[in-house]
């Protein structure tokens, strides 16, 4: 039996808990899921009005998405021809202001936790990214797993593409990044990685690049950000080389001449390891990079059999090609852009902190003179079934 | 306020029922004259038309006056005729009686003439009346201040049938019935141990229901046995019609949504519980037997957990835990996730949920409450209806109503799925009382989720944990072995270990004898190895 005193104590506790509800939380945060707009992507461009931003929001029309799949669903049927997304554009000084502008036009709440892609126009990026990426850091609602890219051209062109395979451009663009195991010719990473990188290295970062077409987007290549500003682009091969350097290769292919004739031979990368070492400290640091690339021969147009000697030649050619790509990428960064996106500074900071203290202040001037020697070993694991 | 509570719920006896003036008690002795005795009994059983009195004379000379009293329908008439009347009236008419006088005559009747199996001598009206009302036959003999209670109980009863609420795929098919003795026998048949003790008490002022307390001496903890007997003896109520009466009178915390006694219809479950050191309460007139002390874990167990091999048993057990969790929280989680934290859902799922909710007039909370409520109504309706129709109503009604509601755009299809999964999960819980408790909590969790999202759900789970940890059943932690965990008990816990490894009995009952299984397979192996070595 429960005594009266304990009963009152319990009542009191219950009351306090109820009070806590009112203070701490949150029933005013209740918003039915169909009252929200799941913004799929944000595009930032320079407005024609000086200094302001033109922000486009990619907004999926959920009715249209379910209508096509559901077939015989009762209420939302008959909407097959509807567009699955709309792009709402607005001119504002900041991204948040742009989002608030939309409240005047849209009856539902904008919700950014399902945002999959942020694209920034070339012009904005050349003027400076610092102000544009600020809200993505400051607000927790922006999804850090979303992707971020610089567009060659205007960001609204990306937002406006009519995708064919996927219904939503945002999920199309997001899943493009999932192809890292098929190709190493783009910059893989998400908003969180990017924010981390750009602030750790004084506004220097390697970013994805997007080139829009009417129905699709090419993600190959990369954008070089120096001091929060876009300074130039990197080609697909240079990016592959840099990815090898950074140890980020998880797939891709290298095509070389077939040693047996005029044909071509494609080496598919299964995995790649790299080892970076400091080989000299004075007068400038020298680095030694060793790359081991393992893979299969997936195609050899010259004929069926590949003997051991041919295999060795192919391995040599593949490693030579990889080495060239790496050197292309490093020289481009060292000579043209003069920005340490090879993360050599980070490497020194982590593994040679004393040395880093000496070089830290003048690293930017020092980086172009740093010597990098590269040796690549390619290893053919399998030449495929030929019978 | 508190006074009202204590008045309403205290076990104190209140003088609502007036005491009967002429209640038969044990102090009132029988008279010598058979007619006076008969008259007295008729006074007690005044206006009880089903009481039959049969006067007859016995012996070669027909000079011994006797009378039989019983209640029509409660006795096996065949027994009365064959075992009592025939032997007294016919068989001893042919030859002279050995004794005709005094105690010898009485003993001769009792020990030599009556061919009934169970005969008891009494000397007071209390026992006589209770005997009559219990279905025994009373034999009065003139000139003796004693009577014989002859057990002739026999009434229309249901046979041993398969228990309907606890069906198993593998396991015995017999279940308890409404008859006390049959139920005890079903247990005794499984445990042929002189240490299996049966203590019978009668409860209920009107019903005088037989209530048996069973335990295995040397296994069951005497403290728990004493506690059970003590609590049973405090019960003073008008009638005990079902073991639920007893359960509610002796449970520790009546504010808890969790049952603190386990009920079962299966004798094998009872036998297993007895060997785990439980105390068993068998009640007459109901097939439901109570087991105490009870833990949450034991309520989530099915006898098949021990009959099947351990992989299967463990998997099913884990499945049941998950089901129990979903039975409680699934609609609440859905509401919290969609209305407060849609960022936690995968994008595609969030979009498709949003699409299905398009055009639904109610908010998710109202939708959930309406659906859960209508499902409860369907379930309740299904229980009342006769078997085959009940099932049809349950399934078809649910499907039809759900489908129609979705087509009409009143509820979203996802909500139908959520509520269906919730309901099905609750049916996966073996114990109905516990399942209903979880269904009740579903509503609370829906409110909490509507108030504060996942924060509210977590708060609810926290409260639940605090409550469960502090809950005790007959001095045993309700959450054991989760609390006061012992490693050796881990073998019969979330997973059910392989049978030979379950060497000790579960510790929550603090049994006196811990040995359960001695794995002697290795003994044989060693012996065989020795023999091989000898060769």
Short mmCIF file of N, CA, C and O in Angstrom, two decimals, chain A residues 65-177:
data_model
loop_
_atom_site.label_atom_id
_atom_site.label_comp_id
_atom_site.label_asym_id
_atom_site.label_seq_id
_atom_site.Cartn_x
_atom_site.Cartn_y
_atom_site.Cartn_z
N UNK A 65 6.43 13.07 -56.46
CA UNK A 65 7.38 11.96 -56.29
C UNK A 65 6.63 10.67 -56.02
O UNK A 65 6.89 9.64 -56.62
N UNK A 66 5.67 10.73 -55.08
CA UNK A 66 4.95 9.51 -54.73
C UNK A 66 3.99 9.13 -55.84
O UNK A 66 3.72 7.96 -56.06
N UNK A 67 3.45 10.11 -56.56
CA UNK A 67 2.45 9.83 -57.59
C UNK A 67 2.97 8.90 -58.65
O UNK A 67 2.28 7.97 -59.07
N UNK A 68 4.19 9.11 -59.08
CA UNK A 68 4.73 8.28 -60.15
C UNK A 68 4.96 6.86 -59.69
O UNK A 68 4.68 5.91 -60.43
N UNK A 69 5.40 6.67 -58.44
CA UNK A 69 5.72 5.33 -57.98
C UNK A 69 4.49 4.56 -57.56
O UNK A 69 4.37 3.38 -57.81
N UNK A 70 3.57 5.28 -56.95
CA UNK A 70 2.43 4.61 -56.35
C UNK A 70 1.51 3.92 -57.33
O UNK A 70 0.84 2.97 -56.99
N UNK A 71 1.46 4.41 -58.56
CA UNK A 71 0.57 3.77 -59.54
C UNK A 71 -0.87 3.97 -59.16
O UNK A 71 -1.49 4.97 -59.49
N UNK A 72 -1.42 3.00 -58.43
CA UNK A 72 -2.86 3.05 -58.14
C UNK A 72 -3.21 3.71 -56.83
O UNK A 72 -4.27 3.47 -56.29
N UNK A 73 -2.32 4.50 -56.27
CA UNK A 73 -2.67 5.11 -54.98
C UNK A 73 -3.81 6.09 -55.14
O UNK A 73 -3.89 6.83 -56.12
N UNK A 74 -4.70 6.08 -54.17
CA UNK A 74 -5.97 6.76 -54.33
C UNK A 74 -5.90 8.26 -54.41
O UNK A 74 -6.17 8.86 -55.45
N UNK A 75 -5.51 8.91 -53.30
CA UNK A 75 -5.64 10.36 -53.22
C UNK A 75 -4.72 11.11 -54.16
O UNK A 75 -5.16 12.01 -54.86
N UNK A 76 -3.46 10.74 -54.17
CA UNK A 76 -2.50 11.55 -54.92
C UNK A 76 -2.31 11.08 -56.36
O UNK A 76 -1.34 11.45 -56.99
N UNK A 77 -3.19 10.26 -56.84
CA UNK A 77 -3.03 9.72 -58.19
C UNK A 77 -3.23 10.77 -59.26
O UNK A 77 -3.65 11.89 -59.01
N UNK A 78 -2.91 10.40 -60.47
CA UNK A 78 -3.15 11.28 -61.60
C UNK A 78 -2.23 12.47 -61.66
O UNK A 78 -2.56 13.48 -62.26
N UNK A 79 -1.07 12.35 -61.02
CA UNK A 79 -0.16 13.48 -61.05
C UNK A 79 1.13 13.08 -61.75
O UNK A 79 2.19 13.57 -61.42
N UNK A 80 1.03 12.17 -62.67
CA UNK A 80 2.22 11.63 -63.31
C UNK A 80 3.01 12.68 -64.07
O UNK A 80 4.23 12.65 -64.10
N UNK A 81 2.31 13.62 -64.66
CA UNK A 81 3.00 14.58 -65.49
C UNK A 81 3.61 15.74 -64.73
O UNK A 81 4.31 16.57 -65.30
N UNK A 82 3.37 15.77 -63.41
CA UNK A 82 3.83 16.90 -62.63
C UNK A 82 5.35 16.90 -62.48
O UNK A 82 5.97 15.84 -62.41
N UNK A 83 5.92 18.07 -62.43
CA UNK A 83 7.36 18.15 -62.23
C UNK A 83 7.69 17.75 -60.79
O UNK A 83 7.02 18.17 -59.87
N UNK A 84 8.74 16.95 -60.60
CA UNK A 84 9.05 16.51 -59.23
C UNK A 84 9.71 17.60 -58.39
O UNK A 84 9.73 17.49 -57.18
N UNK A 85 10.28 18.61 -59.02
CA UNK A 85 10.92 19.67 -58.23
C UNK A 85 10.60 21.03 -58.83
O UNK A 85 10.28 21.16 -60.01
N UNK A 86 10.69 22.01 -57.95
CA UNK A 86 10.70 23.37 -58.46
C UNK A 86 11.92 24.08 -57.88
O UNK A 86 12.46 23.66 -56.86
N UNK A 87 12.37 25.11 -58.58
CA UNK A 87 13.48 25.90 -58.07
C UNK A 87 12.94 27.27 -57.73
O UNK A 87 12.33 27.94 -58.55
N UNK A 88 13.09 27.62 -56.45
CA UNK A 88 12.64 28.94 -56.01
C UNK A 88 13.86 29.83 -55.87
O UNK A 88 14.79 29.51 -55.12
N UNK A 89 13.87 30.93 -56.59
CA UNK A 89 15.01 31.83 -56.51
C UNK A 89 14.65 33.10 -55.77
O UNK A 89 13.49 33.53 -55.75
N UNK A 90 15.64 33.67 -55.08
CA UNK A 90 15.39 34.92 -54.38
C UNK A 90 16.70 35.70 -54.30
O UNK A 90 17.79 35.12 -54.34
N UNK A 91 16.57 37.00 -54.21
CA UNK A 91 17.77 37.83 -54.10
C UNK A 91 17.85 38.34 -52.67
O UNK A 91 16.88 38.87 -52.13
N UNK A 92 19.01 38.12 -52.06
CA UNK A 92 19.14 38.53 -50.66
C UNK A 92 20.61 38.77 -50.36
O UNK A 92 21.49 38.43 -51.17
N UNK A 93 20.86 39.36 -49.20
CA UNK A 93 22.26 39.60 -48.82
C UNK A 93 22.89 38.36 -48.24
O UNK A 93 24.08 38.12 -48.41
N UNK A 94 22.11 37.59 -47.50
CA UNK A 94 22.65 36.36 -46.92
C UNK A 94 21.71 35.20 -47.26
O UNK A 94 20.57 35.41 -47.66
N UNK A 95 22.23 34.00 -47.02
CA UNK A 95 21.45 32.81 -47.34
C UNK A 95 20.24 32.71 -46.42
O UNK A 95 19.13 32.39 -46.86
N UNK A 96 20.45 32.98 -45.14
CA UNK A 96 19.33 32.91 -44.21
C UNK A 96 18.24 33.88 -44.61
O UNK A 96 17.05 33.55 -44.57
N UNK A 97 18.65 35.09 -44.99
CA UNK A 97 17.65 36.06 -45.40
C UNK A 97 16.88 35.55 -46.61
O UNK A 97 15.66 35.71 -46.70
N UNK A 98 17.61 34.89 -47.51
CA UNK A 98 16.94 34.33 -48.68
C UNK A 98 15.90 33.31 -48.28
O UNK A 98 14.78 33.29 -48.82
N UNK A 99 16.27 32.47 -47.30
CA UNK A 99 15.31 31.46 -46.84
C UNK A 99 14.09 32.12 -46.25
O UNK A 99 12.95 31.68 -46.44
N UNK A 100 14.33 33.22 -45.50
CA UNK A 100 13.18 33.92 -44.89
C UNK A 100 12.34 34.61 -45.96
O UNK A 100 11.12 34.72 -45.80
N UNK A 101 12.99 35.06 -47.02
CA UNK A 101 12.21 35.67 -48.10
C UNK A 101 11.17 34.70 -48.64
O UNK A 101 10.07 35.09 -49.00
N UNK A 102 11.57 33.44 -48.69
CA UNK A 102 10.67 32.45 -49.27
C UNK A 102 9.41 32.27 -48.42
O UNK A 102 8.38 31.83 -48.92
N UNK A 103 9.52 32.58 -47.12
CA UNK A 103 8.35 32.45 -46.25
C UNK A 103 7.20 33.32 -46.73
O UNK A 103 6.04 33.06 -46.45
N UNK A 104 7.54 34.36 -47.47
CA UNK A 104 6.49 35.23 -48.01
C UNK A 104 5.76 34.56 -49.17
O UNK A 104 4.67 34.97 -49.55
N UNK A 105 6.42 33.56 -49.75
CA UNK A 105 5.84 32.96 -50.95
C UNK A 105 5.37 31.53 -50.75
O UNK A 105 4.49 31.07 -51.46
N UNK A 106 6.02 30.83 -49.82
CA UNK A 106 5.68 29.42 -49.64
C UNK A 106 4.94 29.25 -48.31
O UNK A 106 5.30 29.87 -47.32
N UNK A 107 3.92 28.36 -48.31
CA UNK A 107 3.10 28.25 -47.11
C UNK A 107 3.68 27.26 -46.11
O UNK A 107 3.15 27.10 -45.02
N UNK A 108 4.73 26.56 -46.46
CA UNK A 108 5.26 25.56 -45.53
C UNK A 108 6.65 25.96 -45.04
O UNK A 108 7.30 26.80 -45.64
N UNK A 109 7.08 25.27 -43.96
CA UNK A 109 8.37 25.63 -43.37
C UNK A 109 9.51 25.03 -44.16
O UNK A 109 9.48 23.84 -44.50
N UNK A 110 10.54 25.83 -44.39
CA UNK A 110 11.73 25.29 -45.03
C UNK A 110 12.49 24.46 -44.01
O UNK A 110 12.67 24.88 -42.87
N UNK A 111 12.93 23.30 -44.43
CA UNK A 111 13.63 22.38 -43.53
C UNK A 111 14.89 21.93 -44.23
O UNK A 111 14.85 21.42 -45.34
N UNK A 112 16.04 22.16 -43.56
CA UNK A 112 17.31 21.97 -44.28
C UNK A 112 18.05 20.70 -43.89
O UNK A 112 19.13 20.46 -44.39
N UNK A 113 17.49 19.91 -42.98
CA UNK A 113 18.27 18.75 -42.53
C UNK A 113 18.38 17.69 -43.60
O UNK A 113 19.19 16.78 -43.50
N UNK A 114 17.54 17.78 -44.62
CA UNK A 114 17.66 16.81 -45.72
C UNK A 114 18.33 17.43 -46.94
O UNK A 114 18.23 16.89 -48.02
N UNK A 115 18.97 18.57 -46.73
CA UNK A 115 19.68 19.20 -47.84
C UNK A 115 20.81 18.28 -48.30
O UNK A 115 21.56 17.75 -47.48
N UNK A 116 20.92 18.05 -49.61
CA UNK A 116 21.92 17.10 -50.09
C UNK A 116 23.06 17.79 -50.82
O UNK A 116 24.10 17.19 -51.00
N UNK A 117 22.84 19.02 -51.28
CA UNK A 117 23.87 19.60 -52.14
C UNK A 117 23.86 21.13 -51.98
O UNK A 117 22.81 21.74 -51.88
N UNK A 118 25.06 21.65 -51.90
CA UNK A 118 25.23 23.11 -51.94
C UNK A 118 26.11 23.40 -53.14
O UNK A 118 27.19 22.82 -53.26
N UNK A 119 25.63 24.24 -54.04
CA UNK A 119 26.48 24.59 -55.18
C UNK A 119 26.69 26.10 -55.16
O UNK A 119 25.78 26.87 -54.87
N UNK A 120 27.93 26.46 -55.47
CA UNK A 120 28.29 27.87 -55.41
C UNK A 120 28.78 28.28 -56.79
O UNK A 120 29.62 27.61 -57.41
N UNK A 121 28.22 29.36 -57.27
CA UNK A 121 28.59 29.83 -58.61
C UNK A 121 30.03 30.31 -58.66
O UNK A 121 30.61 30.74 -57.66
N UNK A 122 30.59 30.24 -59.86
CA UNK A 122 32.00 30.57 -60.07
C UNK A 122 32.29 32.01 -59.63
O UNK A 122 33.26 32.28 -58.93
N UNK A 123 31.38 32.92 -59.99
CA UNK A 123 31.63 34.34 -59.71
C UNK A 123 31.69 34.60 -58.21
O UNK A 123 32.57 35.31 -57.72
N UNK A 124 30.72 33.98 -57.50
CA UNK A 124 30.70 34.14 -56.04
C UNK A 124 31.98 33.60 -55.45
O UNK A 124 32.61 34.23 -54.58
N UNK A 125 32.39 32.41 -55.95
CA UNK A 125 33.57 31.77 -55.39
C UNK A 125 34.81 32.61 -55.65
O UNK A 125 35.70 32.69 -54.80
N UNK A 126 34.87 33.26 -56.80
CA UNK A 126 36.06 34.09 -57.08
C UNK A 126 36.08 35.31 -56.17
O UNK A 126 37.14 35.81 -55.81
N UNK A 127 34.91 35.79 -55.80
CA UNK A 127 34.85 36.96 -54.92
C UNK A 127 35.16 36.63 -53.47
O UNK A 127 35.51 37.51 -52.69
N UNK A 128 34.97 35.40 -53.10
CA UNK A 128 35.26 35.02 -51.70
C UNK A 128 34.14 34.14 -51.15
O UNK A 128 32.97 34.47 -51.24
N UNK A 129 34.60 33.01 -50.55
CA UNK A 129 33.62 32.03 -50.06
C UNK A 129 33.25 32.25 -48.61
O UNK A 129 32.26 31.72 -48.13
N UNK A 130 34.07 33.01 -47.92
CA UNK A 130 33.98 33.04 -46.46
C UNK A 130 32.56 33.38 -45.99
O UNK A 130 32.01 32.73 -45.11
N UNK A 131 32.00 34.41 -46.63
CA UNK A 131 30.67 34.81 -46.17
C UNK A 131 29.60 33.81 -46.58
O UNK A 131 28.59 33.66 -45.91
N UNK A 132 29.83 33.12 -47.68
CA UNK A 132 28.80 32.21 -48.17
C UNK A 132 28.72 30.95 -47.33
O UNK A 132 27.64 30.46 -47.03
N UNK A 133 29.90 30.43 -46.90
CA UNK A 133 29.85 29.18 -46.15
C UNK A 133 29.54 29.40 -44.68
O UNK A 133 29.29 28.46 -43.95
N UNK A 134 29.50 30.64 -44.26
CA UNK A 134 29.29 30.93 -42.85
C UNK A 134 28.02 30.29 -42.27
O UNK A 134 28.08 29.63 -41.23
N UNK A 135 26.85 30.45 -42.90
CA UNK A 135 25.65 29.87 -42.28
C UNK A 135 25.71 28.36 -42.16
O UNK A 135 25.11 27.79 -41.25
N UNK A 136 26.43 27.71 -43.05
CA UNK A 136 26.49 26.24 -42.99
C UNK A 136 27.26 25.77 -41.77
O UNK A 136 27.10 24.65 -41.31
N UNK A 137 28.13 26.64 -41.27
CA UNK A 137 28.83 26.30 -40.03
C UNK A 137 27.98 26.68 -38.83
O UNK A 137 27.86 25.96 -37.87
N UNK A 138 27.38 27.85 -38.92
CA UNK A 138 26.75 28.44 -37.75
C UNK A 138 25.47 27.70 -37.36
O UNK A 138 25.16 27.57 -36.18
N UNK A 139 24.75 27.25 -38.35
CA UNK A 139 23.45 26.65 -38.04
C UNK A 139 23.54 25.14 -38.09
O UNK A 139 24.08 24.56 -39.02
N UNK A 140 22.95 24.54 -37.06
CA UNK A 140 23.02 23.07 -37.01
C UNK A 140 22.05 22.43 -37.98
O UNK A 140 22.16 21.26 -38.27
N UNK A 141 21.07 23.19 -38.44
CA UNK A 141 20.04 22.55 -39.25
C UNK A 141 20.59 22.12 -40.61
O UNK A 141 20.09 21.19 -41.22
N UNK A 142 21.63 22.83 -41.08
CA UNK A 142 22.18 22.43 -42.38
C UNK A 142 22.90 21.11 -42.24
O UNK A 142 23.75 20.93 -41.37
N UNK A 143 22.57 20.22 -43.11
CA UNK A 143 23.08 18.86 -43.05
C UNK A 143 24.55 18.84 -43.44
O UNK A 143 24.90 19.18 -44.56
N UNK A 144 25.41 18.42 -42.54
CA UNK A 144 26.85 18.40 -42.84
C UNK A 144 27.22 17.26 -43.76
O UNK A 144 28.34 17.19 -44.24
N UNK A 145 26.30 16.32 -43.92
CA UNK A 145 26.60 15.23 -44.86
C UNK A 145 26.29 15.63 -46.29
O UNK A 145 26.48 14.84 -47.20
N UNK A 146 25.76 16.82 -46.48
CA UNK A 146 25.44 17.21 -47.85
C UNK A 146 26.75 17.53 -48.58
O UNK A 146 27.80 17.67 -47.98
N UNK A 147 26.64 17.60 -49.89
CA UNK A 147 27.84 17.82 -50.70
C UNK A 147 27.95 19.30 -51.04
O UNK A 147 26.96 20.02 -51.04
N UNK A 148 29.17 19.72 -51.35
CA UNK A 148 29.35 21.11 -51.74
C UNK A 148 30.26 21.15 -52.97
O UNK A 148 31.20 20.36 -53.07
N UNK A 149 29.95 21.99 -53.88
CA UNK A 149 30.74 22.05 -55.11
C UNK A 149 30.72 23.47 -55.67
O UNK A 149 29.82 24.25 -55.40
N UNK A 150 31.78 23.78 -56.45
CA UNK A 150 31.84 25.04 -57.18
C UNK A 150 31.40 24.75 -58.62
O UNK A 150 31.80 23.75 -59.21
N UNK A 151 30.54 25.59 -59.14
CA UNK A 151 30.02 25.36 -60.49
C UNK A 151 30.81 26.20 -61.48
O UNK A 151 31.08 27.39 -61.25
N UNK A 152 31.16 25.55 -62.57
CA UNK A 152 31.75 26.33 -63.65
C UNK A 152 30.58 26.98 -64.38
O UNK A 152 29.86 26.34 -65.13
N UNK A 153 30.35 28.24 -64.10
CA UNK A 153 29.17 28.90 -64.64
C UNK A 153 28.27 29.33 -63.50
O UNK A 153 28.73 29.78 -62.46
N UNK A 154 26.98 29.12 -63.69
CA UNK A 154 26.03 29.59 -62.69
C UNK A 154 25.43 28.43 -61.91
O UNK A 154 25.10 27.39 -62.47
N UNK A 155 25.26 28.62 -60.63
CA UNK A 155 24.74 27.55 -59.78
C UNK A 155 23.30 27.22 -60.13
O UNK A 155 22.86 26.08 -60.01
N UNK A 156 22.55 28.23 -60.56
CA UNK A 156 21.15 27.95 -60.85
C UNK A 156 21.00 27.01 -62.04
O UNK A 156 19.99 26.33 -62.17
N UNK A 157 22.03 26.93 -62.87
CA UNK A 157 21.97 25.96 -63.97
C UNK A 157 21.99 24.53 -63.43
O UNK A 157 21.40 23.62 -64.01
N UNK A 158 22.72 24.35 -62.35
CA UNK A 158 22.74 23.02 -61.72
C UNK A 158 21.38 22.73 -61.10
O UNK A 158 20.80 21.65 -61.26
N UNK A 159 20.86 23.71 -60.38
CA UNK A 159 19.56 23.52 -59.73
C UNK A 159 18.48 23.20 -60.76
O UNK A 159 17.55 22.46 -60.50
N UNK A 160 18.63 23.78 -61.94
CA UNK A 160 17.56 23.66 -62.92
C UNK A 160 17.66 22.45 -63.83
O UNK A 160 16.82 22.30 -64.72
N UNK A 161 18.63 21.58 -63.61
CA UNK A 161 18.74 20.46 -64.55
C UNK A 161 17.56 19.52 -64.42
O UNK A 161 16.96 19.37 -63.36
N UNK A 162 17.22 18.92 -65.55
CA UNK A 162 16.12 17.95 -65.57
C UNK A 162 16.75 16.57 -65.60
O UNK A 162 17.18 16.10 -66.63
N UNK A 163 16.80 15.96 -64.44
CA UNK A 163 17.46 14.66 -64.38
C UNK A 163 16.59 13.60 -65.03
O UNK A 163 15.36 13.69 -65.02
N UNK A 164 17.22 12.59 -65.56
CA UNK A 164 16.47 11.54 -66.25
C UNK A 164 16.37 10.29 -65.38
O UNK A 164 15.30 9.75 -65.17
N UNK A 165 17.52 9.83 -64.86
CA UNK A 165 17.49 8.57 -64.11
C UNK A 165 16.84 8.77 -62.75
O UNK A 165 15.91 8.08 -62.37
N UNK A 166 17.33 9.76 -62.00
CA UNK A 166 16.76 10.02 -60.69
C UNK A 166 15.63 11.03 -60.83
O UNK A 166 15.60 11.83 -61.75
N UNK A 167 14.71 10.95 -59.88
CA UNK A 167 13.63 11.93 -59.89
C UNK A 167 14.10 13.27 -59.38
O UNK A 167 13.72 14.32 -59.90
N UNK A 168 14.89 13.22 -58.30
CA UNK A 168 15.29 14.46 -57.67
C UNK A 168 16.72 14.82 -58.07
O UNK A 168 17.62 14.00 -57.92
N UNK A 169 16.93 16.02 -58.57
CA UNK A 169 18.29 16.43 -58.89
C UNK A 169 19.19 16.35 -57.67
O UNK A 169 20.37 16.00 -57.79
N UNK A 170 18.65 16.65 -56.48
CA UNK A 170 19.51 16.66 -55.29
C UNK A 170 20.06 15.27 -55.01
O UNK A 170 21.25 15.12 -54.74
N UNK A 171 19.21 14.25 -55.10
CA UNK A 171 19.75 12.91 -54.81
C UNK A 171 20.64 12.44 -55.97
O UNK A 171 21.57 11.68 -55.75
N UNK A 172 20.36 12.91 -57.17
CA UNK A 172 21.24 12.58 -58.30
C UNK A 172 22.63 13.15 -58.05
O UNK A 172 23.63 12.44 -58.15
N UNK A 173 22.68 14.42 -57.68
CA UNK A 173 23.97 15.06 -57.48
C UNK A 173 24.70 14.43 -56.31
O UNK A 173 25.91 14.21 -56.36
N UNK A 174 23.97 14.12 -55.25
CA UNK A 174 24.57 13.51 -54.07
C UNK A 174 25.16 12.15 -54.41
O UNK A 174 26.28 11.83 -54.04
N UNK A 175 24.38 11.35 -55.16
CA UNK A 175 24.87 9.99 -55.41
C UNK A 175 25.97 9.96 -56.45
O UNK A 175 26.66 8.95 -56.57
N UNK A 176 26.15 11.05 -57.18
CA UNK A 176 27.31 11.12 -58.08
C UNK A 176 28.60 10.92 -57.29
O UNK A 176 29.54 10.28 -57.76
N UNK A 177 28.61 11.45 -56.09
CA UNK A 177 29.80 11.36 -55.26
C UNK A 177 30.06 9.92 -54.82
O UNK A 177 31.14 9.60 -54.34
#
